[in-house]
mmCIF file with all atom_site columns, C-alpha atoms in Angstrom:
data_model
loop_
_atom_site.group_PDB
_atom_site.id
_atom_site.type_symbol
_atom_site.label_atom_id
_atom_site.label_alt_id
_atom_site.label_comp_id
_atom_site.label_asym_id
_atom_site.label_entity_id
_atom_site.label_seq_id
_atom_site.pdbx_PDB_ins_code
_atom_site.Cartn_x
_atom_site.Cartn_y
_atom_site.Cartn_z
_atom_site.occupancy
_atom_site.B_iso_or_equiv
_atom_site.pdbx_formal_charge
_atom_site.auth_seq_id
_atom_site.auth_comp_id
_atom_site.auth_asym_id
_atom_site.auth_atom_id
_atom_site.pdbx_PDB_model_num
ATOM 1  C CA . UNK Y 1 1  ? 105.584 77.202  156.153 1.00 54.00 ? 516 UNK Y CA 1
ATOM 2  C CA . UNK Y 1 2  ? 101.931 77.840  157.474 1.00 56.00 ? 517 UNK Y CA 1
ATOM 3  C CA . UNK Y 1 3  ? 99.492  74.998  156.600 1.00 63.00 ? 518 UNK Y CA 1
ATOM 4  C CA . UNK Y 1 4  ? 95.881  75.845  155.471 1.00 63.00 ? 519 UNK Y CA 1
ATOM 5  C CA . UNK Y 1 5  ? 93.201  75.574  158.116 1.00 66.00 ? 520 UNK Y CA 1
ATOM 6  C CA . UNK Y 1 6  ? 91.114  72.378  157.878 1.00 68.00 ? 521 UNK Y CA 1
ATOM 7  C CA . UNK Y 1 7  ? 88.421  73.381  160.593 1.00 68.00 ? 522 UNK Y CA 1
ATOM 8  C CA . UNK Y 1 8  ? 86.746  76.435  161.791 1.00 67.00 ? 523 UNK Y CA 1
ATOM 9  C CA . UNK Y 1 9  ? 88.129  75.960  165.238 1.00 68.00 ? 524 UNK Y CA 1
ATOM 10 C CA . UNK Y 1 10 ? 91.712  76.275  164.101 1.00 69.00 ? 525 UNK Y CA 1
ATOM 11 C CA . UNK Y 1 11 ? 90.967  79.785  163.218 1.00 72.00 ? 526 UNK Y CA 1
ATOM 12 C CA . UNK Y 1 12 ? 91.469  81.120  166.693 1.00 81.00 ? 527 UNK Y CA 1
ATOM 13 C CA . UNK Y 1 13 ? 94.614  80.602  168.373 1.00 82.00 ? 528 UNK Y CA 1
ATOM 14 C CA . UNK Y 1 14 ? 94.304  82.021  172.127 1.00 86.00 ? 529 UNK Y CA 1
ATOM 15 C CA . UNK Y 1 15 ? 98.220  81.967  172.955 1.00 88.00 ? 530 UNK Y CA 1
ATOM 16 C CA . UNK Y 1 16 ? 99.058  83.903  169.973 1.00 88.00 ? 531 UNK Y CA 1
ATOM 17 C CA . UNK Y 1 17 ? 96.267  86.533  170.659 1.00 90.00 ? 532 UNK Y CA 1
ATOM 18 C CA . UNK Y 1 18 ? 97.395  87.015  174.090 1.00 92.00 ? 533 UNK Y CA 1
ATOM 19 C CA . UNK Y 1 19 ? 101.141 87.157  173.192 1.00 93.00 ? 534 UNK Y CA 1
ATOM 20 C CA . UNK Y 1 20 ? 100.202 89.812  170.671 1.00 92.00 ? 535 UNK Y CA 1
ATOM 21 C CA . UNK Y 1 21 ? 98.100  91.802  173.003 1.00 94.00 ? 536 UNK Y CA 1
ATOM 22 C CA . UNK Y 1 22 ? 100.832 91.585  175.702 1.00 95.00 ? 537 UNK Y CA 1
ATOM 23 C CA . UNK Y 1 23 ? 103.458 92.953  173.173 1.00 95.00 ? 538 UNK Y CA 1
ATOM 24 C CA . UNK Y 1 24 ? 101.064 95.854  172.400 1.00 94.00 ? 539 UNK Y CA 1
ATOM 25 C CA . UNK Y 1 25 ? 100.529 96.706  176.029 1.00 95.00 ? 540 UNK Y CA 1
ATOM 26 C CA . UNK Y 1 26 ? 104.356 96.822  176.551 1.00 95.00 ? 541 UNK Y CA 1
ATOM 27 C CA . UNK Y 1 27 ? 104.950 99.072  173.594 1.00 94.00 ? 542 UNK Y CA 1
ATOM 28 C CA . UNK Y 1 28 ? 101.943 101.477 174.434 1.00 95.00 ? 543 UNK Y CA 1
ATOM 29 C CA . UNK Y 1 29 ? 103.251 101.766 178.004 1.00 94.00 ? 544 UNK Y CA 1
ATOM 30 C CA . UNK Y 1 30 ? 106.922 102.671 176.322 1.00 95.00 ? 545 UNK Y CA 1
ATOM 31 C CA . UNK Y 1 31 ? 105.269 105.381 173.956 1.00 94.00 ? 546 UNK Y CA 1
ATOM 32 C CA . UNK Y 1 32 ? 103.009 106.628 176.973 1.00 94.00 ? 547 UNK Y CA 1
ATOM 33 C CA . UNK Y 1 33 ? 99.780  105.814 175.550 1.00 93.00 ? 548 UNK Y CA 1
ATOM 34 C CA . UNK Y 1 34 ? 96.887  104.491 177.765 1.00 94.00 ? 549 UNK Y CA 1
ATOM 35 C CA . UNK Y 1 35 ? 97.420  100.598 177.444 1.00 92.00 ? 550 UNK Y CA 1
ATOM 36 C CA . UNK Y 1 36 ? 93.569  100.027 178.245 1.00 94.00 ? 551 UNK Y CA 1
ATOM 37 C CA . UNK Y 1 37 ? 92.536  101.867 174.850 1.00 95.00 ? 552 UNK Y CA 1
ATOM 38 C CA . UNK Y 1 38 ? 95.057  100.415 172.755 1.00 95.00 ? 553 UNK Y CA 1
ATOM 39 C CA . UNK Y 1 39 ? 94.117  96.815  174.129 1.00 93.00 ? 554 UNK Y CA 1
ATOM 40 C CA . UNK Y 1 40 ? 90.533  97.422  173.465 1.00 95.00 ? 555 UNK Y CA 1
ATOM 41 C CA . UNK Y 1 41 ? 91.023  98.713  169.788 1.00 96.00 ? 556 UNK Y CA 1
ATOM 42 C CA . UNK Y 1 42 ? 93.658  95.862  168.995 1.00 95.00 ? 557 UNK Y CA 1
ATOM 43 C CA . UNK Y 1 43 ? 91.413  93.280  170.458 1.00 94.00 ? 558 UNK Y CA 1
ATOM 44 C CA . UNK Y 1 44 ? 88.162  94.474  168.518 1.00 96.00 ? 559 UNK Y CA 1
ATOM 45 C CA . UNK Y 1 45 ? 90.385  94.347  165.496 1.00 95.00 ? 560 UNK Y CA 1
ATOM 46 C CA . UNK Y 1 46 ? 91.620  91.003  166.068 1.00 92.00 ? 561 UNK Y CA 1
ATOM 47 C CA . UNK Y 1 47 ? 88.090  89.519  166.686 1.00 92.00 ? 562 UNK Y CA 1
ATOM 48 C CA . UNK Y 1 48 ? 86.430  91.167  163.792 1.00 94.00 ? 563 UNK Y CA 1
ATOM 49 C CA . UNK Y 1 49 ? 89.240  89.711  161.339 1.00 90.00 ? 564 UNK Y CA 1
ATOM 50 C CA . UNK Y 1 50 ? 88.363  86.237  162.930 1.00 87.00 ? 565 UNK Y CA 1
ATOM 51 C CA . UNK Y 1 51 ? 84.810  86.670  162.243 1.00 89.00 ? 566 UNK Y CA 1
ATOM 52 C CA . UNK Y 1 52 ? 85.545  87.381  158.728 1.00 89.00 ? 567 UNK Y CA 1
ATOM 53 C CA . UNK Y 1 53 ? 87.736  84.383  158.525 1.00 84.00 ? 568 UNK Y CA 1
ATOM 54 C CA . UNK Y 1 54 ? 85.086  82.384  159.877 1.00 83.00 ? 569 UNK Y CA 1
ATOM 55 C CA . UNK Y 1 55 ? 82.459  83.765  157.443 1.00 86.00 ? 570 UNK Y CA 1
ATOM 56 C CA . UNK Y 1 56 ? 84.682  83.043  154.407 1.00 83.00 ? 571 UNK Y CA 1
ATOM 57 C CA . UNK Y 1 57 ? 85.994  79.877  155.634 1.00 77.00 ? 572 UNK Y CA 1
ATOM 58 C CA . UNK Y 1 58 ? 85.684  76.969  152.869 1.00 71.00 ? 573 UNK Y CA 1
ATOM 59 C CA . UNK Y 1 59 ? 87.130  73.675  153.744 1.00 61.00 ? 574 UNK Y CA 1
ATOM 60 C CA . UNK Y 1 60 ? 89.151  72.519  150.828 1.00 52.00 ? 575 UNK Y CA 1
#
């Protein structure tokens, strides 16, 4: 079970982000899509979600 984040710095998990991006890179190569474009799109989506989480973070 996931525990709630207590501090803002816990929102970003760099290892998980790189794992996700590598998985997407492999799938886009398999589907013959340009991996640079898909990486850029997914990176922006991930970081905008992190920005959203930071803005709405409330310590409970």
